[in-house]
Coordinates of C-alpha atoms and ligand atoms in Angstrom, one line a residue:
M307 CA 141.4 22.4 127.7
K308 CA 142.0 24.3 124.5
P309 CA 142.9 22.5 121.3
I310 CA 146.5 22.3 120.0
L311 CA 145.4 22.8 116.4
E312 CA 142.5 25.0 115.4
V313 CA 141.6 25.3 111.7
N314 CA 139.0 27.9 111.1
N315 CA 137.0 28.3 107.9
L316 CA 139.8 27.0 105.7
T317 CA 139.2 27.3 102.0
M318 CA 141.6 26.4 99.2
K319 CA 140.7 27.1 95.6
F320 CA 142.4 25.8 92.5
G321 CA 141.0 28.0 89.7
G322 CA 137.3 27.4 89.9
L323 CA 137.6 24.3 92.1
K324 CA 137.1 24.6 95.8
A325 CA 139.2 21.7 97.0
I326 CA 138.7 22.8 100.6
D327 CA 135.5 24.7 101.4
T328 CA 135.2 26.6 104.8
L329 CA 136.5 23.6 106.8
N330 CA 136.7 23.8 110.6
L331 CA 138.7 21.2 112.5
T332 CA 140.3 21.0 116.0
I333 CA 142.7 18.5 117.5
N334 CA 143.2 18.1 121.2
K335 CA 146.3 17.2 123.0
G336 CA 147.1 13.5 123.1
E337 CA 144.3 12.7 120.6
I338 CA 144.3 10.3 117.7
A339 CA 142.0 11.7 115.0
A340 CA 141.3 10.7 111.5
L341 CA 140.3 12.6 108.3
I342 CA 138.4 10.4 106.0
G343 CA 136.4 10.8 102.8
P344 CA 136.2 9.6 99.2
N345 CA 139.1 10.0 96.7
G346 CA 139.4 13.6 95.6
A347 CA 137.6 14.9 98.7
G348 CA 140.4 17.3 99.6
K349 CA 142.2 15.4 102.3
T350 CA 145.8 15.7 101.0
T351 CA 145.1 19.3 100.1
F352 CA 144.1 19.9 103.7
F353 CA 147.5 18.6 104.9
N354 CA 149.2 20.7 102.2
C355 CA 147.4 23.8 103.5
I356 CA 148.3 23.3 107.1
T357 CA 151.9 22.4 106.5
G358 CA 152.7 25.4 104.3
I359 CA 152.9 23.6 100.9
Y360 CA 149.9 25.7 99.8
T361 CA 148.8 29.1 101.2
P362 CA 145.1 28.7 101.8
T363 CA 142.8 31.0 99.9
K364 CA 140.9 31.8 103.1
G365 CA 140.8 30.9 106.7
D366 CA 143.2 30.4 109.6
V367 CA 145.5 27.7 110.9
L368 CA 146.3 28.2 114.5
I369 CA 148.5 26.1 116.7
R370 CA 149.0 26.0 120.4
P371 CA 152.4 24.3 120.7
D372 CA 153.1 25.3 124.3
G373 CA 150.1 23.3 125.6
T374 CA 146.5 23.6 126.0
E375 CA 146.3 26.9 127.9
G376 CA 149.0 28.7 125.9
S377 CA 148.3 31.4 123.3
T378 CA 147.9 30.5 119.6
K379 CA 150.3 31.1 116.7
R380 CA 148.9 31.6 113.2
I381 CA 150.9 29.4 110.8
N382 CA 149.1 29.7 107.5
G383 CA 151.4 31.2 104.9
L384 CA 154.6 29.9 106.6
K385 CA 157.0 27.9 104.5
P386 CA 157.0 24.1 105.1
N387 CA 160.4 24.0 106.9
L388 CA 159.2 26.7 109.4
V389 CA 155.9 24.8 110.0
T390 CA 158.0 21.7 110.8
R391 CA 160.1 23.8 113.2
K392 CA 156.8 24.8 114.9
G393 CA 156.1 21.2 115.6
L394 CA 153.9 19.9 112.8
A395 CA 155.4 16.9 111.0
R396 CA 154.0 14.9 108.2
T397 CA 154.4 11.9 106.0
F398 CA 153.3 11.8 102.3
Q399 CA 150.7 9.7 100.5
N400 CA 153.5 8.6 98.1
I401 CA 156.6 7.5 99.9
R402 CA 159.3 10.2 99.8
L403 CA 162.5 8.7 101.1
F404 CA 166.1 9.3 100.0
S405 CA 166.2 5.8 98.5
S406 CA 170.0 5.6 98.0
M407 CA 170.8 6.8 101.5
T408 CA 170.8 4.6 104.5
V409 CA 168.0 4.2 106.9
L410 CA 170.0 6.0 109.6
E411 CA 170.8 8.9 107.2
N412 CA 167.1 9.3 106.3
V413 CA 166.3 9.8 109.9
M414 CA 169.3 12.1 110.5
I415 CA 168.0 14.4 107.8
G416 CA 164.8 14.8 109.8
C417 CA 166.9 16.0 112.8
H418 CA 168.6 18.8 111.0
P419 CA 166.0 21.6 111.0
V420 CA 165.8 21.6 114.8
T421 CA 169.6 21.6 115.6
R422 CA 171.5 24.6 116.8
E423 CA 174.4 24.4 114.3
G424 CA 172.6 24.0 111.0
I425 CA 174.3 24.5 107.7
L426 CA 176.8 27.2 108.8
G427 CA 178.1 24.8 111.5
A428 CA 178.4 22.0 109.0
L429 CA 180.6 24.3 106.8
F430 CA 183.0 25.2 109.6
R431 CA 183.1 21.8 111.3
G432 CA 184.1 22.9 114.7
T433 CA 184.2 20.6 117.8
R434 CA 180.6 21.5 118.5
T435 CA 179.5 20.3 115.1
R436 CA 181.1 16.9 115.7
E437 CA 179.4 16.8 119.0
E438 CA 176.2 17.7 117.4
E439 CA 176.6 15.1 114.7
Q440 CA 177.1 12.5 117.4
F441 CA 173.9 13.8 119.1
I442 CA 172.0 13.4 115.8
V443 CA 173.3 9.9 115.2
D444 CA 172.3 8.8 118.8
K445 CA 168.9 10.5 118.5
S446 CA 168.2 8.9 115.1
Y447 CA 169.3 5.5 116.4
R448 CA 167.0 5.8 119.4
I449 CA 164.1 6.7 117.2
L450 CA 164.8 3.7 114.9
E451 CA 164.8 1.4 117.9
K452 CA 161.5 2.8 119.0
I453 CA 160.0 2.3 115.5
G454 CA 161.5 -1.2 115.4
L455 CA 163.9 -0.6 112.5
E456 CA 167.2 -0.8 114.3
A457 CA 168.1 -4.0 112.4
Y458 CA 168.1 -1.9 109.2
V459 CA 170.2 1.1 110.2
D460 CA 172.9 0.7 107.6
E461 CA 170.7 -0.7 104.9
L462 CA 169.8 1.5 101.9
A463 CA 166.2 2.8 102.2
L464 CA 165.3 1.2 98.8
N465 CA 166.1 -2.3 100.1
L466 CA 163.6 -2.2 102.9
P467 CA 160.3 -4.1 102.6
Y468 CA 157.4 -1.7 101.8
G469 CA 155.9 -1.6 105.3
A470 CA 159.3 -0.8 106.8
Q471 CA 159.7 2.1 104.3
R472 CA 156.5 3.6 105.5
R473 CA 157.6 3.2 109.1
L474 CA 160.9 4.9 108.2
E475 CA 159.0 7.9 106.9
I476 CA 157.3 8.1 110.3
A477 CA 160.7 7.8 112.0
R478 CA 162.0 10.7 110.0
A479 CA 159.0 12.8 110.9
L480 CA 159.5 12.0 114.6
A481 CA 163.1 13.3 114.3
T482 CA 161.7 16.8 114.0
D483 CA 160.2 16.5 117.5
P484 CA 156.6 17.3 116.6
F485 CA 153.7 17.9 118.9
L486 CA 151.4 16.8 116.1
L487 CA 152.1 14.1 113.5
L488 CA 150.1 14.1 110.3
L489 CA 150.0 10.8 108.4
D490 CA 148.7 10.7 104.8
E491 CA 147.4 7.2 104.1
P492 CA 150.1 5.4 106.2
A493 CA 148.5 1.9 105.6
A494 CA 148.2 2.3 101.8
G495 CA 149.7 -0.8 100.2
M496 CA 150.4 -2.6 103.4
N497 CA 149.5 -6.2 104.0
P498 CA 147.4 -7.1 107.1
K499 CA 150.4 -7.9 109.3
E500 CA 152.1 -4.6 108.4
T501 CA 148.8 -2.7 109.1
Q502 CA 148.6 -4.4 112.5
Q503 CA 152.2 -3.3 113.3
L504 CA 151.3 0.2 112.2
D505 CA 148.2 0.3 114.4
E506 CA 150.5 -0.7 117.4
L507 CA 153.1 1.9 116.4
I508 CA 150.7 4.8 116.2
L509 CA 149.3 4.0 119.6
K510 CA 152.9 3.7 121.0
I511 CA 153.8 7.1 119.5
R512 CA 150.8 8.7 121.1
D513 CA 151.1 6.9 124.5
E514 CA 154.9 7.1 124.9
E515 CA 155.9 10.2 123.1
K516 CA 152.7 12.1 123.9
I517 CA 152.4 13.2 120.3
S518 CA 148.9 13.9 118.9
I519 CA 148.1 12.3 115.6
L520 CA 145.9 13.1 112.6
L521 CA 145.7 10.4 110.0
I522 CA 144.2 10.3 106.6
E523 CA 143.3 6.7 105.9
H524 CA 141.1 4.5 103.8
D525 CA 141.5 1.4 105.9
M526 CA 138.3 1.7 107.9
K527 CA 139.2 -1.0 110.3
L528 CA 142.4 0.9 111.3
V529 CA 140.5 4.2 111.5
M530 CA 137.8 2.8 113.7
S531 CA 140.2 1.0 116.0
L532 CA 142.6 4.0 116.5
S533 CA 140.6 7.2 116.3
E534 CA 138.9 9.0 119.2
N535 CA 137.5 11.6 116.8
I536 CA 136.8 11.3 113.0
F537 CA 136.3 14.1 110.5
V538 CA 134.5 13.2 107.3
V539 CA 135.0 15.4 104.2
D540 CA 133.4 15.2 100.8
Y541 CA 133.9 17.8 98.0
G542 CA 136.1 19.8 100.4
K543 CA 133.3 20.2 103.0
K544 CA 133.1 18.6 106.4
I545 CA 130.0 16.4 106.3
G546 CA 130.4 14.7 109.6
E547 CA 132.4 14.6 112.8
G548 CA 132.4 12.3 115.9
T549 CA 133.4 9.1 117.5
P550 CA 133.7 5.9 115.4
E551 CA 130.2 5.0 116.7
D552 CA 128.8 8.4 115.6
I553 CA 130.4 8.1 112.1
R554 CA 129.2 4.5 111.5
N555 CA 125.6 5.6 112.2
N556 CA 125.7 9.0 110.4
P557 CA 123.3 8.8 107.4
V558 CA 125.1 11.6 105.5
V559 CA 128.4 9.8 105.8
I560 CA 126.9 6.5 104.8
K561 CA 125.4 8.2 101.7
A562 CA 128.8 9.7 100.7
Y563 CA 130.4 6.3 101.0
L564 CA 127.5 4.6 99.1
G565 CA 129.0 1.4 97.7
E566 CA 132.0 1.5 99.9
D567 CA 132.4 -0.4 103.1
I568 CA 132.6 1.8 106.2
D569 CA 131.3 -0.9 108.4
A570 CA 134.7 -2.3 109.3
Ligands
LIG1745 N1 147.8 21.5 92.8 C1 146.5 21.3 92.4 N2 146.0 21.9 91.3 C2 144.7 21.7 90.9 N3 143.9 20.9 91.5 C3 144.3 20.2 92.6 C4 145.7 20.3 93.1 N4 145.8 19.5 94.1 C5 144.6 18.9 94.3 N5 143.7 19.3 93.3 C6 142.4 18.8 93.2 O1 141.7 19.0 94.5 C7 140.8 17.9 94.8 C8 141.2 17.3 96.1 O2 142.4 16.5 95.9 P1 143.1 15.8 97.1 O3 143.3 16.8 98.2 O4 144.4 15.2 96.5 O5 142.1 14.7 97.5 P2 142.2 13.4 98.5 O6 143.5 13.5 99.1 O7 141.1 13.5 99.4 O8 142.1 12.2 97.6 C9 140.9 17.0 93.6 O9 139.8 17.4 92.7 C10 142.2 17.3 92.9 O10 142.2 17.1 91.6
LIG1746 MG1 145.1 12.1 99.1

């Protein structure tokens, strides 16, 4: 079985700083993986490189969207909206919702890049466009039900409790029909109950939607409970990779986290 994401020798320089340094990483179909490391290690930069926000200085980002035996497509250098169309969706470390739009509208926005009609259709407003709008509403509603936010459909995003806002971001990402979902610190700022709900939600997305997941996360309890494979980065370099058990016992990783608790 070949991986659905292959990142080879990725390097991202900002002036003299190598935020990512010859990093290799693969994700398999149906896998939940985590990218961990101290603050400033380059985790968010890694997401930005593979989702088209930055064009990497060196290296390749290859996806295999048609399954594990299909051929790869090189996506580095593609603009973010095209990367989304290819099936990579993400959430951001800082919540980025349209706060004065409703919950339903926030998810509908996620649907747009993958619909047939697009902006031209919206301008001419034919029958097909109305059909398509209904399709988008229905699809968004179904996603909100799955995420457990159906009670809030008509609420403005800004009125949602914090944990629900984070789940709404995931709902919007799911609306683009990804094969791989990238979550940047999804549990940040959550209370223990919200984190527990998130844990269950991530498993449900993988199990029911067959979407692979790569999460950046500081909550080690969540990382250790969810992940099948963990990548550890420090100063832009991969310093460890393996199962939660491997990572817990890896002396290099323990040293990088000195003073921090990875024994969750
Ligand atoms: N656009 C940028 N310009 C210059 N430096 C950046 C930029 N984005 C990130 N960095 C630097 O790259 C390093 C990695 O940052 P980041 O990827 O945000 O780390 P993490 O998400 O692991 O906390 C940091 O030293 C940060 O200051
Ligand atoms: Mg970050």
